[in-house]
CSV table of C-alpha atoms in Angstrom, one decimal:
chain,number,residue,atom,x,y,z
A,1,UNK,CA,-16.4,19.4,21.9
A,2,UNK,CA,-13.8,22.0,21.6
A,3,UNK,CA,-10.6,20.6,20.5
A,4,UNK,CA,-7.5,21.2,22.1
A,5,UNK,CA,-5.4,24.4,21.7
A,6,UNK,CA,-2.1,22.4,20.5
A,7,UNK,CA,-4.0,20.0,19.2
A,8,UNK,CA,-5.8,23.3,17.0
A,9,UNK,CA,-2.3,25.0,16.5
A,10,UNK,CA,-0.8,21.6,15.1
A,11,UNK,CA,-4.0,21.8,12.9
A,12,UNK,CA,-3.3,25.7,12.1
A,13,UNK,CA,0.3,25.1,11.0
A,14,UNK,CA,-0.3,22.1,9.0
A,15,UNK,CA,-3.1,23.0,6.7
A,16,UNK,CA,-1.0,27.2,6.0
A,17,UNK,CA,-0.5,26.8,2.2
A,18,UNK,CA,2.9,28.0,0.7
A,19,UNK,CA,5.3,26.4,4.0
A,20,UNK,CA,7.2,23.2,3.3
A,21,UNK,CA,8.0,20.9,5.6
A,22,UNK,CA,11.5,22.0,6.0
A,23,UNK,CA,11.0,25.2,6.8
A,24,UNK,CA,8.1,24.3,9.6
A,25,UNK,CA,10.7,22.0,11.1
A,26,UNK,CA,12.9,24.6,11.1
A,27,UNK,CA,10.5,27.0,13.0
A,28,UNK,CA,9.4,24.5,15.5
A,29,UNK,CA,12.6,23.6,16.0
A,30,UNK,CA,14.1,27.6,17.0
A,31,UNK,CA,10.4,28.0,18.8
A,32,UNK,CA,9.7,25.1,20.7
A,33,UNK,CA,6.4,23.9,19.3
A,34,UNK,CA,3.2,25.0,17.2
A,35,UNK,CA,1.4,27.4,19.1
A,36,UNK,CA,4.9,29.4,20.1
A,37,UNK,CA,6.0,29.1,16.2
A,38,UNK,CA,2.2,30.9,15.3
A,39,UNK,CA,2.1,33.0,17.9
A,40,UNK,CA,6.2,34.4,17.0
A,41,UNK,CA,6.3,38.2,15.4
A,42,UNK,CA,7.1,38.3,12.0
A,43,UNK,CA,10.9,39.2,11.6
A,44,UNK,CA,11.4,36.2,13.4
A,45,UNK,CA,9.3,34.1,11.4
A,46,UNK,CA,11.1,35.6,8.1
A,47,UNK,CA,15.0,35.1,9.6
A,48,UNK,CA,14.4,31.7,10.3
A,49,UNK,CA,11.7,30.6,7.3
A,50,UNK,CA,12.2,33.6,4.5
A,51,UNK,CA,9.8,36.5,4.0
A,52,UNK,CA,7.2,34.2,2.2
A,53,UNK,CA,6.8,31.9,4.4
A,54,UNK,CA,6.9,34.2,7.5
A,55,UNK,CA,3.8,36.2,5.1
A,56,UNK,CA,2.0,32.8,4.8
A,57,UNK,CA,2.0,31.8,8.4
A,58,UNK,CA,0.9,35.3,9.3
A,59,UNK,CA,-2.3,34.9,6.5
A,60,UNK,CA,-3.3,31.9,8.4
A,61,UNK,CA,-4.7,28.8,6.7
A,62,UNK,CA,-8.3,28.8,5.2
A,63,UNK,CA,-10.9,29.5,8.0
A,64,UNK,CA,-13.3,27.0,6.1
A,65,UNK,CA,-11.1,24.0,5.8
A,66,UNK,CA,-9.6,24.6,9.8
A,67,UNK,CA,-13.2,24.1,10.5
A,68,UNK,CA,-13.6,21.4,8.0
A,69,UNK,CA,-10.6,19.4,9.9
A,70,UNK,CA,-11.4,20.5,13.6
A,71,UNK,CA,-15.4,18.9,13.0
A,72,UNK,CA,-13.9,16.3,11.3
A,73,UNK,CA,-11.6,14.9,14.6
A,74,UNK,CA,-14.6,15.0,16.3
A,75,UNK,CA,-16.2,11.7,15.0
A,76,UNK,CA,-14.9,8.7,17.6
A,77,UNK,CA,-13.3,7.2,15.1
A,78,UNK,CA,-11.2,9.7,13.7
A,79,UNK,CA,-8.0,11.0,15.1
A,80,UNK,CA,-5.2,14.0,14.1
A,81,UNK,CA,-1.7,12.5,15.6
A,82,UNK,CA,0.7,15.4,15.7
A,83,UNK,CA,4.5,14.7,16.0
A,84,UNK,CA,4.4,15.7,19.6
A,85,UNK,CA,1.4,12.6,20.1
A,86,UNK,CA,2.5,9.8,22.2
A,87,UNK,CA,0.2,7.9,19.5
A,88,UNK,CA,2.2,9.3,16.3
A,89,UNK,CA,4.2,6.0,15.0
A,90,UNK,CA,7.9,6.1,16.7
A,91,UNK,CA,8.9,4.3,12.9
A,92,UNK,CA,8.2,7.6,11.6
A,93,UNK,CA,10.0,10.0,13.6
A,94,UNK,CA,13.0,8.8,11.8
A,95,UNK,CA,12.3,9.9,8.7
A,96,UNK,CA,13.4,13.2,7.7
A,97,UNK,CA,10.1,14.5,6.4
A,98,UNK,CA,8.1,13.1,8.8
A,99,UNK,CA,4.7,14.3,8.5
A,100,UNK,CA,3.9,17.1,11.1
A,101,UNK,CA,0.5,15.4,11.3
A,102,UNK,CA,-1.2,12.1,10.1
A,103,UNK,CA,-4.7,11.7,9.7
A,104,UNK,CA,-6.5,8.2,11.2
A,105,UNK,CA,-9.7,7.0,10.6
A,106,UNK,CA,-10.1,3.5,12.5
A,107,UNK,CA,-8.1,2.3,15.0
A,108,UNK,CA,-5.1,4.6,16.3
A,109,UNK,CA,-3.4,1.7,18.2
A,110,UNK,CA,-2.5,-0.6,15.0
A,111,UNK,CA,-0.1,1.9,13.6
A,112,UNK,CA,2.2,0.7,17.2
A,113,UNK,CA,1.8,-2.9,16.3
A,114,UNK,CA,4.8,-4.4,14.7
A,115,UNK,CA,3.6,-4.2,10.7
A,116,UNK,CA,4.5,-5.7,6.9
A,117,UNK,CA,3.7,-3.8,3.8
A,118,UNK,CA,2.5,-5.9,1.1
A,119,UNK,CA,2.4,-4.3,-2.4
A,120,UNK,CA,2.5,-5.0,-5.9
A,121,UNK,CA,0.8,-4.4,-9.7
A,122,UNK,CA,-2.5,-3.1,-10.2
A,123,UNK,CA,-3.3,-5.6,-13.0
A,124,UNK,CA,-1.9,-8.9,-11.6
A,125,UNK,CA,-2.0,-12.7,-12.5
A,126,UNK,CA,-5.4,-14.6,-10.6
A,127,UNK,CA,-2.5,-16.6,-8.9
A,128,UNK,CA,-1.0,-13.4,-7.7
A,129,UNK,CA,-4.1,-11.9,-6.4
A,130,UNK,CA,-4.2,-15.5,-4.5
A,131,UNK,CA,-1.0,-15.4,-3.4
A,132,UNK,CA,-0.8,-11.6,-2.1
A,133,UNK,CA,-4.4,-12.5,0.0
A,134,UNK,CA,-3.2,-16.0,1.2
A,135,UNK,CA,0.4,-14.5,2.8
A,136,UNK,CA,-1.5,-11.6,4.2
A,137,UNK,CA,-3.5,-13.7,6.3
A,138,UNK,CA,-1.0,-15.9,7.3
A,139,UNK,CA,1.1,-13.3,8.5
A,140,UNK,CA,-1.8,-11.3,9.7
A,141,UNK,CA,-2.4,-14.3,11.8
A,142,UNK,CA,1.3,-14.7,13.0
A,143,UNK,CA,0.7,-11.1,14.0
A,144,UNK,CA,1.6,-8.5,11.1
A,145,UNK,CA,-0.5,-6.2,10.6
A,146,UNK,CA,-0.9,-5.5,6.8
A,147,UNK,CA,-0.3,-2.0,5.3
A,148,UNK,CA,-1.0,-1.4,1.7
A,149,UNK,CA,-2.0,1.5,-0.4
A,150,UNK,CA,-5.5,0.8,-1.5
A,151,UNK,CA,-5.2,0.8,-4.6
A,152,UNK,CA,-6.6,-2.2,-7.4
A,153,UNK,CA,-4.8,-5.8,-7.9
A,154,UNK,CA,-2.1,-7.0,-5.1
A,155,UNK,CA,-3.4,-3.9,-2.7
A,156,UNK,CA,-6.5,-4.6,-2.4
A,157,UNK,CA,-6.0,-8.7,-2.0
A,158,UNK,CA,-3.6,-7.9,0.7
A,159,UNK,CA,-6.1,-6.0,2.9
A,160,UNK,CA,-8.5,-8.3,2.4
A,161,UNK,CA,-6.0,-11.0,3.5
A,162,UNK,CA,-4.9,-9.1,6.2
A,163,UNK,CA,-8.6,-8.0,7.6
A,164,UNK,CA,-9.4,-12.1,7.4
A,165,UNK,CA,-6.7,-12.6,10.0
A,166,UNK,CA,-6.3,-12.0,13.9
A,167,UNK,CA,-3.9,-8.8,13.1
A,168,UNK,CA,-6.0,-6.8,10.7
A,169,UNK,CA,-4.4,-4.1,8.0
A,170,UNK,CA,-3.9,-0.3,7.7
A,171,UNK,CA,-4.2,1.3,4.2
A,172,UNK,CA,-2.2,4.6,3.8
A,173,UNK,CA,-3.9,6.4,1.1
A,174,UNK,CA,-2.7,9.3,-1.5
A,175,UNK,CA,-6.2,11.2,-0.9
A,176,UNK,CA,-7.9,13.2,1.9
A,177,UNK,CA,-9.5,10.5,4.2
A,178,UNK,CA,-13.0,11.8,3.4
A,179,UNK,CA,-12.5,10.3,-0.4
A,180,UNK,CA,-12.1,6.9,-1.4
A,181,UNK,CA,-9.8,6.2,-4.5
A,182,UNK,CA,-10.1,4.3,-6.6
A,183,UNK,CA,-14.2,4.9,-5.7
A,184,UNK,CA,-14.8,0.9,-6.6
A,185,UNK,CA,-12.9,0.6,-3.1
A,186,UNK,CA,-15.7,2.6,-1.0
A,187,UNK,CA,-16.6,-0.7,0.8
A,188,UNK,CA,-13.1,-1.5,1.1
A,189,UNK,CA,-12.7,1.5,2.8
A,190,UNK,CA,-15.4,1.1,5.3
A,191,UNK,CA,-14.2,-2.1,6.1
A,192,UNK,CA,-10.7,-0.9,7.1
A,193,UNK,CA,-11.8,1.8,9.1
A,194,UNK,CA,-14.0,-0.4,10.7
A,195,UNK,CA,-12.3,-3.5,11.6
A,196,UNK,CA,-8.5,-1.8,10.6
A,197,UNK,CA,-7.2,1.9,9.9
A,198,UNK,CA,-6.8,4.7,6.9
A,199,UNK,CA,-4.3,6.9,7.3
A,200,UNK,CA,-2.9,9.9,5.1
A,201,UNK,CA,-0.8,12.6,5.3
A,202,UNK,CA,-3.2,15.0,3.3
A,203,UNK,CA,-5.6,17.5,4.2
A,204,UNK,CA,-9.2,16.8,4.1
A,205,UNK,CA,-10.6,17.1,0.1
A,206,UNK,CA,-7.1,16.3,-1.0
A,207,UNK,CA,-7.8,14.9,-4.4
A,208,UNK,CA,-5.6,12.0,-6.0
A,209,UNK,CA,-2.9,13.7,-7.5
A,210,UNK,CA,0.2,12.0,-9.1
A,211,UNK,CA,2.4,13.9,-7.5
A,212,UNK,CA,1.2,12.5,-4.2
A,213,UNK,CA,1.5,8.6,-4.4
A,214,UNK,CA,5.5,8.2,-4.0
A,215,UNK,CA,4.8,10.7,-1.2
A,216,UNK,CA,2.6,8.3,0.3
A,217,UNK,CA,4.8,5.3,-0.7
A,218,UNK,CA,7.1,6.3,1.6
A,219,UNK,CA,4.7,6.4,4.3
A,220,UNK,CA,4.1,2.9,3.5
A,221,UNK,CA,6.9,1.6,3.9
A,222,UNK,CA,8.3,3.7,6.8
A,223,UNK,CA,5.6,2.4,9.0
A,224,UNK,CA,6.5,-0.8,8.4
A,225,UNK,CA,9.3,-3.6,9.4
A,226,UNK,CA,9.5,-5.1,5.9
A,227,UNK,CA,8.0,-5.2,2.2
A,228,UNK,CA,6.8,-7.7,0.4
A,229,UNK,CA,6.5,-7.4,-3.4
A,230,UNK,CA,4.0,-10.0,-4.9
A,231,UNK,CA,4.3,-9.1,-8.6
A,232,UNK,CA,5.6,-6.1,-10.0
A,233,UNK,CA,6.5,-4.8,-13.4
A,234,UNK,CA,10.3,-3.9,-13.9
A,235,UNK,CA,8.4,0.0,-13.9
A,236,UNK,CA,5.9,-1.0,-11.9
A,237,UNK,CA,5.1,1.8,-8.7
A,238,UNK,CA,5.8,-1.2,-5.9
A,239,UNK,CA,9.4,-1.5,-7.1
A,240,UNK,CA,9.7,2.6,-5.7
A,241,UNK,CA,8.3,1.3,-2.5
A,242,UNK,CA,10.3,-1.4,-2.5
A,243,UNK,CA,13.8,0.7,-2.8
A,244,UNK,CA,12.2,3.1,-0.2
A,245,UNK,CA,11.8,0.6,2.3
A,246,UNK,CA,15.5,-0.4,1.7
A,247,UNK,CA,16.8,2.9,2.0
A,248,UNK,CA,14.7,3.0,5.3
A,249,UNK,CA,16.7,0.2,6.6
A,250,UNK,CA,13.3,-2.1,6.0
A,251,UNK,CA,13.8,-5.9,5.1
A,252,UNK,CA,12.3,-6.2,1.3
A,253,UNK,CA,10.9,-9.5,0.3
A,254,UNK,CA,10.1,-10.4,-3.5
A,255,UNK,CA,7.9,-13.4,-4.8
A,256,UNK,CA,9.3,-14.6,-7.6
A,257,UNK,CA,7.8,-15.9,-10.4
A,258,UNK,CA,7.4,-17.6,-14.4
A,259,UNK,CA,10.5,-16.0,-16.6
A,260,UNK,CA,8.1,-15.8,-18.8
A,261,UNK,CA,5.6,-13.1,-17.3
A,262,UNK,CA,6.1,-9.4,-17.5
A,263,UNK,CA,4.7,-9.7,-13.8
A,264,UNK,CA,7.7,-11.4,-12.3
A,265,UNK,CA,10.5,-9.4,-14.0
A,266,UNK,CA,10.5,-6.7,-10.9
A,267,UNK,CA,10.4,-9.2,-8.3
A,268,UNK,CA,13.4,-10.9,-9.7
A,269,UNK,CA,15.3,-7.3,-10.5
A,270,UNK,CA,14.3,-7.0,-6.4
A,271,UNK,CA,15.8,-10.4,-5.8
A,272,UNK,CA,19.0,-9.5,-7.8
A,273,UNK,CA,19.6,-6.4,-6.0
A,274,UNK,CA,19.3,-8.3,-2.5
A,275,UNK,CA,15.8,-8.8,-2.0
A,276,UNK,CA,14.6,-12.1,0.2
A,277,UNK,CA,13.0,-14.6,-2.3
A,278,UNK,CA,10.0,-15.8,-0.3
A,279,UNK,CA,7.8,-19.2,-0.7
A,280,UNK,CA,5.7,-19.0,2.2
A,281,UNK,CA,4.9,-16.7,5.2
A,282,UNK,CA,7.4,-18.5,7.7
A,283,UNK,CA,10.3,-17.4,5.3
A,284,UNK,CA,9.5,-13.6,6.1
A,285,UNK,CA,8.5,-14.5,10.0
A,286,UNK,CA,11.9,-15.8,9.8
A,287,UNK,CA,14.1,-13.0,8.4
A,288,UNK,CA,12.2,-10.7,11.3
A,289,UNK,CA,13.1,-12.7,13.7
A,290,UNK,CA,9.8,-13.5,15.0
A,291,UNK,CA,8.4,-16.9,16.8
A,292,UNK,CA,7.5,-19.3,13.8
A,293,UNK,CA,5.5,-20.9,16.0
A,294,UNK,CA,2.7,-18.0,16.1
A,295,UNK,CA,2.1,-18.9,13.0
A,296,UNK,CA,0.5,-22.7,13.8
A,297,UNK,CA,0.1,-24.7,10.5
A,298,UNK,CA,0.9,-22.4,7.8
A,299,UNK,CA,-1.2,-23.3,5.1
A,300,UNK,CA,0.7,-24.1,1.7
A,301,UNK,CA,-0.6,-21.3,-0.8
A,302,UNK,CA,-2.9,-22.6,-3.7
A,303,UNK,CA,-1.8,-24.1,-6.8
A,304,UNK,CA,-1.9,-22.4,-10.2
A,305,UNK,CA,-4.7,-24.3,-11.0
A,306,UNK,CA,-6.7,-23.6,-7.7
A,307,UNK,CA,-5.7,-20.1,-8.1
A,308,UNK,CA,-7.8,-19.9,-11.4
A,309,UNK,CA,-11.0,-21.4,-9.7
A,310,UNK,CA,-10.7,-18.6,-7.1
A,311,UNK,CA,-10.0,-15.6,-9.1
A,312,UNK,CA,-12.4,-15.1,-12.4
A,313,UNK,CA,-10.2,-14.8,-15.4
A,314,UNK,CA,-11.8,-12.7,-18.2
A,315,UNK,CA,-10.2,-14.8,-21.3
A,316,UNK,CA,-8.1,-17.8,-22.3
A,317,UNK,CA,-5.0,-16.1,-22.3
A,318,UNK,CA,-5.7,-15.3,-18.7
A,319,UNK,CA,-6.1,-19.0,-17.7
A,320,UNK,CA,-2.7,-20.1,-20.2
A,321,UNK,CA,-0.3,-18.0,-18.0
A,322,UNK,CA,2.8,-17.7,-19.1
A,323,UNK,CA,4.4,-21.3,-18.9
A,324,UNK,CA,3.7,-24.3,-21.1
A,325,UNK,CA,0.4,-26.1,-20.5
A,326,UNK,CA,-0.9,-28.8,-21.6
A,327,UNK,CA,-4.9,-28.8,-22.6
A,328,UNK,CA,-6.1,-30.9,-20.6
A,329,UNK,CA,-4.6,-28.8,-17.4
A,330,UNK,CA,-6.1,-25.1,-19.5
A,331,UNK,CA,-9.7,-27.1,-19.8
A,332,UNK,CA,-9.3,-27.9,-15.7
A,333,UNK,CA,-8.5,-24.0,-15.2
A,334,UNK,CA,-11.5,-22.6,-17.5
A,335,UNK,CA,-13.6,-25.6,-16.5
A,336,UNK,CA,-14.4,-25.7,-20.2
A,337,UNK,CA,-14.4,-28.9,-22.6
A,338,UNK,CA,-11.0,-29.7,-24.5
A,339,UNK,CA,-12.7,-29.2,-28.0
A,340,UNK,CA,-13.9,-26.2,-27.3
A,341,UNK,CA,-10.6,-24.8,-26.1
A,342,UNK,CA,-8.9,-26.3,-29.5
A,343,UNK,CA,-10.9,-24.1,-31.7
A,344,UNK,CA,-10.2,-20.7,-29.7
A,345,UNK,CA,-6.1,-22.1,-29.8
A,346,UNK,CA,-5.9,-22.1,-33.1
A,347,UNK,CA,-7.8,-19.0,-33.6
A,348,UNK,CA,-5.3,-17.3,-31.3
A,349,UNK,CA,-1.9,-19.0,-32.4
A,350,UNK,CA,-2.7,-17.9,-36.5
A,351,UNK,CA,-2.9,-14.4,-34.6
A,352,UNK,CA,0.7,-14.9,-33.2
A,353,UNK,CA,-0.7,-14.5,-29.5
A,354,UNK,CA,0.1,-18.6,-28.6
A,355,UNK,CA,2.7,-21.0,-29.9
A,356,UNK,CA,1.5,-24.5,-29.7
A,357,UNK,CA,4.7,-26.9,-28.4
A,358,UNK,CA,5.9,-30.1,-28.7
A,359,UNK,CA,4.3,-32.8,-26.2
A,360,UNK,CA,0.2,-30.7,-26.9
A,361,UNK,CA,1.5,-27.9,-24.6
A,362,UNK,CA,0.6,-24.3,-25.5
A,363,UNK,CA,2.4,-20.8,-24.8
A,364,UNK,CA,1.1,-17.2,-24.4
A,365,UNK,CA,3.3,-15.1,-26.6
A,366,UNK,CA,4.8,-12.0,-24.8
């Protein structure tokens, strides 16, 4: 099938190296649109953009990778949604680097349904990982769609979450959308762009670069009508999407947590600065403004101690936590007998790493 010639000039403009995205806005703006912009001589191309650019745009991108990207929208599942697309998401348009084209790989219509980012750290408590799955399906099922990143911990719970329930999750991604990072997500991946969506801003065999993510973080929130921020470190990447999505005029909602866990401290800095404190998915249904009664029963979220049934923990000091518990609640968690545990507590509180306290509670050290 051969594409479309805007659709190929969109393509065309997009992928010519050495043009930002100010100066292309610039040119579409004085010409009218992408096939008048490549098709303008070069003294006007260098008035409006500078002499570089006006070269570059002249140059052409790479034959190879226009191909590349033009075989690639073929596929029926894959879609290239310029700014002029009735598709591209009207959330976007108000930011002032919108991309001038997204790639889709799943379903183009769930980017127009009302959405919630969830996000949070890559190395999270089992209760968070329970916590970031059980919202996103309740709000998935009060009709959210869930948008996350794709990367490990709270991201990938929160697809998984959101792909259990009726409004399925989008995952905008810091790569080309013919790689998968991290690669332990591949079947992740096919999952969302089978039942869900992948978008990206980036050409195809875009690599994960650093320099990309907060690019991409503000994609994630921008599409979105709200945040939600399960656990976070007070550096942690989720608290820059977080401020994003306040500076975007997006509702930001924080979890908090023990005062005793690293993992909380950026939710409560979030809450501090203004954030919602949430407890269950009708809080956040309520600060949007939507019916709490699409939401039926919302189930109450697991215990701490449920939690660590669900999610393996890899050590004792996973299943302590970071509040005082008593042994016979830590041999529940590890499903472990009490003597056993007693031998490992000493051996870790003579290494400084747990404080036993007065009642038989124990303490992870920080």
């Amino acid at each position: 099938m051969v594409p479309e010639p805007r659709t190929e000039a969109w393509v065309r403009l997009s992928l010519v190296p050495g043009v930002g995205g100010k100066a292309l806005r610039r040119l579409l703006a004085a010409c009218g649109g992408p096939q008048e912009v490549l098709a303008a001589p070069r003294g006007l191309l260098a008035r409006i953009a500078g002499e570089a650019a006006a070269a570059c745009l002249q140059a052409g991108p790479d034959p190879a990778q226009l191909e590349a990207t033009l075989a690639w929208a073929q596929a029926p599942d894959h879609h290239l949604l310029a700014l002029d697309d009735t598709r591209y998401p009207s959330q976007l348009l108000h930011l002032p680097d919108a991309p001038l084209l997204l790639y889709v790989k799943g379903s183009a219509e769930l980017l127009a349904r009302p959405t919630l980012a969830i996000v949070g750290s890559r190395n999270p408590t089992p209760q968070g990982l329970v916590n970031a799955e059980a919202f996103a399906k309740a709000l998935s099922d009060a009709g959210l769609t869930i948008v996350s990143g794709l990367a490990l911990g709270i991201d990938a719970a929160a697809h998984r979450g959101g792909l259990a329930g009726a409004s399925r999750s989008v995952a905008v991604t810091g790569t080309g959308l013919d790689r998968v990072y991290p690669a332990r997500h591949r079947d992740l991946a096919l999952a969302l762009a089978e039942q869900g969506a992948l978008v990206s801003e980036f050409p195809l065999g875009t690599p994960p670069r650093a320099e990309n993510f907060p690019r991409r973080n503000r994609l994630l929130s921008g599409l979105t009508r709200g945040c939600l921020v399960v656990e976070a470190a007070l550096h942690s990447g989720s608290l820059i999407t977080a401020r994003l999505a306040a500076e975007q005029g997006r509702e930001v909602f924080a979890i908090p947590g023990s005062i005793h866990s690293p993992l909380s401290k950026g939710c409560h800095a979030l809450i501090k600065e203004g954030a919602k404190l949430v407890e269950t998915a009708q809080d956040i249904l309520e600060e949007l403004g939507l019916a709490v009664a699409t939401l039926g029963s919302s189930p109450d979220l697991p215990s701490e101690a449920q939690a660590f049934d669900q999610a393996e923990a890899s050590s004792l000091l996973a299943h302590l936590g970071f509040d005082p518990v008593d042994l016979d609640t830590l041999a529940q968690r590890s499903g472990r007998l009490p003597q056993e545990l007693l031998a490992e507590l000493v051996t870790l509180e003579l290494e400084g790493r747990v404080t036993s306290l007065p009642g038989g509670r124990y303490q992870r050290n920080k």
